[in-house]
CSV table of C-alpha atoms in Angstrom, one decimal:
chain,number,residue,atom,x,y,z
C,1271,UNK,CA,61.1,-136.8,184.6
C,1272,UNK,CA,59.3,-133.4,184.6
C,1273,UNK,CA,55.7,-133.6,184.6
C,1274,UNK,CA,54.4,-130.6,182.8
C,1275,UNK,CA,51.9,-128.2,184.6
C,1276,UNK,CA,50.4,-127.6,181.6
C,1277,UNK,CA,46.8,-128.3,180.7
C,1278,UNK,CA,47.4,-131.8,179.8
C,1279,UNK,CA,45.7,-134.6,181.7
C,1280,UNK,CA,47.5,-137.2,180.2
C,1281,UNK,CA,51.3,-136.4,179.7
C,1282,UNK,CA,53.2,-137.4,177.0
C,1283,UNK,CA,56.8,-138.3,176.6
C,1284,UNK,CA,59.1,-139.4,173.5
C,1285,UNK,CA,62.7,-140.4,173.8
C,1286,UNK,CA,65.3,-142.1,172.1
C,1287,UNK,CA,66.8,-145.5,172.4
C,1288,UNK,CA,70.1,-146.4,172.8
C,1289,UNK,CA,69.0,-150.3,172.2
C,1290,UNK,CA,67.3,-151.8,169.0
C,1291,UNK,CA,63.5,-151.8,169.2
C,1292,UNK,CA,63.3,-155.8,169.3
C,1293,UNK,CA,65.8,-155.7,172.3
C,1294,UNK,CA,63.4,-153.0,174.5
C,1295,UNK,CA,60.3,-154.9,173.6
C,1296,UNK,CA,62.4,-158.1,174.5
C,1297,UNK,CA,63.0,-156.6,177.6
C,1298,UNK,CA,59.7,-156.2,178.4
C,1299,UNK,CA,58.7,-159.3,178.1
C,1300,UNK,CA,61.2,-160.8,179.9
C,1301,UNK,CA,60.7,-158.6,183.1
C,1302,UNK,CA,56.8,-159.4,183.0
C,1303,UNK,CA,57.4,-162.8,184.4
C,1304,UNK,CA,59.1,-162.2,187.1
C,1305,UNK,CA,57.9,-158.4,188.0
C,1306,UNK,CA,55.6,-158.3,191.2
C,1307,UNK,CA,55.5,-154.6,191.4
C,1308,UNK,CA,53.7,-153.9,188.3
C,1309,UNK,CA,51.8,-155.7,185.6
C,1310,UNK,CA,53.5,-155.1,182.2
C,1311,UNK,CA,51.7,-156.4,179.3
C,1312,UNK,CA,52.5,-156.3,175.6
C,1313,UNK,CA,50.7,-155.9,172.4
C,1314,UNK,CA,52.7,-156.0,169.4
C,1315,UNK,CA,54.9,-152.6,169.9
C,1316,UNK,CA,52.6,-151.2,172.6
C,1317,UNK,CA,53.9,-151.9,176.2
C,1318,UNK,CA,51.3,-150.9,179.1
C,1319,UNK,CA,52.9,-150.9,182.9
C,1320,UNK,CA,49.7,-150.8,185.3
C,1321,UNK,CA,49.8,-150.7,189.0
C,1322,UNK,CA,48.7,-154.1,190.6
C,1323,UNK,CA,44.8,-154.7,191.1
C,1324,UNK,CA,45.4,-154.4,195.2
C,1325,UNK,CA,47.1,-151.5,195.4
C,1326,UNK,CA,45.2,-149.9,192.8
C,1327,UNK,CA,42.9,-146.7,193.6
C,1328,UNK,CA,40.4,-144.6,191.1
C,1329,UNK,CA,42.9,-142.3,189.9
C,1330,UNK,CA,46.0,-145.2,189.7
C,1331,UNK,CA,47.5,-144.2,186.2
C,1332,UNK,CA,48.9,-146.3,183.9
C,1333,UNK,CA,52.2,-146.1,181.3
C,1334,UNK,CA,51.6,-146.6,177.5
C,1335,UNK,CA,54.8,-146.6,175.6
C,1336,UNK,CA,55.0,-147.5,171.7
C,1337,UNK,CA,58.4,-148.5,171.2
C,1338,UNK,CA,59.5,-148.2,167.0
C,1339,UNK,CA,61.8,-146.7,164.7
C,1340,UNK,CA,61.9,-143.6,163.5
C,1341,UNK,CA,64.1,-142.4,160.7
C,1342,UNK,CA,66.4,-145.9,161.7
C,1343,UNK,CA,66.3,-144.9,164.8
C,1344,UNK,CA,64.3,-146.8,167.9
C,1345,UNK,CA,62.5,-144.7,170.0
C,1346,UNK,CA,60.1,-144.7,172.6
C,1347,UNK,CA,56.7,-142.4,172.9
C,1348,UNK,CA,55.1,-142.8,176.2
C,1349,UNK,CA,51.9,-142.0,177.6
C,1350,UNK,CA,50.3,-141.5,181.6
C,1351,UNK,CA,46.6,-141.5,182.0
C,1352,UNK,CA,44.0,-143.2,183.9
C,1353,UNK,CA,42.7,-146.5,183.7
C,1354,UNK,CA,40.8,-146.9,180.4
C,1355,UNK,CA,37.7,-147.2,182.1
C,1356,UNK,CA,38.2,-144.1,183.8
C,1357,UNK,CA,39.2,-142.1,180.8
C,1358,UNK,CA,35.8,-143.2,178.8
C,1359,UNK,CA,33.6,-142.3,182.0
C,1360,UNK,CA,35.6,-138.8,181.8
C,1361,UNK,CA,35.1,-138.4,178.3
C,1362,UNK,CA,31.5,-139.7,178.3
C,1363,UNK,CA,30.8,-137.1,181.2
C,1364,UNK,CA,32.2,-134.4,179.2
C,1365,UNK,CA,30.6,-135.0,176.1
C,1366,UNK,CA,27.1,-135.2,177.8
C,1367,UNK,CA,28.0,-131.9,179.4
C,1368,UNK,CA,29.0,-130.4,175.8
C,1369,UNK,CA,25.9,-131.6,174.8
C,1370,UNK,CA,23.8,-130.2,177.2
C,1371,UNK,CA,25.3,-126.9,177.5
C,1372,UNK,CA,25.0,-126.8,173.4
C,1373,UNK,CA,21.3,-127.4,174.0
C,1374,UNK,CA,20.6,-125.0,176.4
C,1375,UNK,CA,22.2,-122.6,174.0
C,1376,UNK,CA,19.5,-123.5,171.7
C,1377,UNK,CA,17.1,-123.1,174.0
C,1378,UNK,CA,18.3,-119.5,175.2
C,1379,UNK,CA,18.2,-118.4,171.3
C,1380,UNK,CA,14.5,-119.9,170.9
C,1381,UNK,CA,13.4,-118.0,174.3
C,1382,UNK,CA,15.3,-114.3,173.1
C,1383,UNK,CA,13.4,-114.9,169.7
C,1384,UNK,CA,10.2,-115.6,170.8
C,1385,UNK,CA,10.2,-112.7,173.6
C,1386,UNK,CA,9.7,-115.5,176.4
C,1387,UNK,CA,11.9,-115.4,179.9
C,1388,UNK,CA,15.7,-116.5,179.6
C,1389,UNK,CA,16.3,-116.6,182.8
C,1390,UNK,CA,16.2,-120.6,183.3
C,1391,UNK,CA,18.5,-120.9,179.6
C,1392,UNK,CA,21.0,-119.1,181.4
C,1393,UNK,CA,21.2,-120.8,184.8
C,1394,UNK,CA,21.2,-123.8,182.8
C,1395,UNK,CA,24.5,-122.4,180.8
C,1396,UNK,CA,26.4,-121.4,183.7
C,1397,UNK,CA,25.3,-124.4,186.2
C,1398,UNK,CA,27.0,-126.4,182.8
C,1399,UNK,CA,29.7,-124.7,182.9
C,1400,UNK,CA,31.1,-125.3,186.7
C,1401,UNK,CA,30.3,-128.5,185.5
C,1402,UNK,CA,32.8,-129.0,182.9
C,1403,UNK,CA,35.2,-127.2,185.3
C,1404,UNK,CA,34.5,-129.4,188.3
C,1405,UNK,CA,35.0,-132.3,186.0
C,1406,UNK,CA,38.0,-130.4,184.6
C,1407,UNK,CA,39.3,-129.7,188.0
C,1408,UNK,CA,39.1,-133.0,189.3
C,1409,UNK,CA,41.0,-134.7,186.6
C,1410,UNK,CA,43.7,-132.2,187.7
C,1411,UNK,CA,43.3,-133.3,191.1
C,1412,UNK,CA,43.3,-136.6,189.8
C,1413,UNK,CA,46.1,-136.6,187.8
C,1414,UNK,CA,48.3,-135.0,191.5
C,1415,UNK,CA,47.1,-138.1,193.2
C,1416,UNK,CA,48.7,-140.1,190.6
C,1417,UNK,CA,52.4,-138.4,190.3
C,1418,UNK,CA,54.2,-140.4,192.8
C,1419,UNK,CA,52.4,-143.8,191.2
C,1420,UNK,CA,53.5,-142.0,188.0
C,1421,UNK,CA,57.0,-141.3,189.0
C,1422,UNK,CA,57.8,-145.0,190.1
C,1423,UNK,CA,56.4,-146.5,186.4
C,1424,UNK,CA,58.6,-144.4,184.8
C,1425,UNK,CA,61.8,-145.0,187.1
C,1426,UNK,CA,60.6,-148.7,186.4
C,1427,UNK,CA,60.5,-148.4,182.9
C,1428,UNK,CA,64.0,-146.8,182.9
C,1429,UNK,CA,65.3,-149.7,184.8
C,1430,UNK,CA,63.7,-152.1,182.1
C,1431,UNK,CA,65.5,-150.1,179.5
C,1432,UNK,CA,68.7,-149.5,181.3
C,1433,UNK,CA,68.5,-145.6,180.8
């Protein structure tokens, strides 16, 4: 599996399946009874593969795969990312920086038409902007401190599947 150095935080994959869709899903749930390594849990056609509580760490991702047909034929689209908590504090943080920096645009446009000093709008803007890249940044950094955790869920999923 190639993980993409693209600007994509949460990688994607789709494949095809050489097995019906009942038999993966099957397989799923037979290997979360026994399975130790990971916790596998299923929701209708959605399979998530976490990493176990203990050996868990802030950036530990997790494996979404949605496992249906398509045009007769079963396939699988999987997805890395965070844990969901972590995702929604990400997303929160970056919609509160959007925010912000959109008001500070306002605020720089009320200041240039009534003649008063921009000099604070500004900092604002830019100290906003290393923001979002910090935040930016450390997802990427994030998402590195993930890859080998990400590399053994989807040589387990593989091994569920028999690819």
């Amino acid at each position: 599996m190639e993980i993409s150095k693209d600007i994509v935080l949460r990688p994607r994959f789709f494949q095809n399946l050489n097995i019906s869709t009942e038999d993966a899903l099957d397989a799923f749930e037979r290997i979360s009874k026994t399975c130790k390594d990971f916790k596998v849990s299923r929701i209708d056609h959605h399979v998530f593969i976490r990493i176990p509580k203990k050996e868990q760490h802030f950036w530990s991702p997790q494996l979404h795969l949605e496992i249906y047909n398509a045009d007769d034929k079963p396939t699988l689209k999987g997805l890395f990312g965070p844990s969901p908590t972590v995702w929604t504090l990400f997303m929160f943080l970056h919609f509160i920086v959007a925010g912000l920096f959109t008001a500070a645009g306002i605020w720089l446009y009320v200041n240039i038409s009534l003649g008063k000093p921009i000099i604070f709008p500004i900092v604002s803007m830019i100290s906003l902007f290393i923001t979002w890249f910090v935040l930016y940044f450390s997802g990427r950094l994030g998402r590195e401190a993930g890859k080998k955790e990400m590399h053994a869920l989807y040589k387990f999923m593989e091994s569920t599947l028999n690819l």
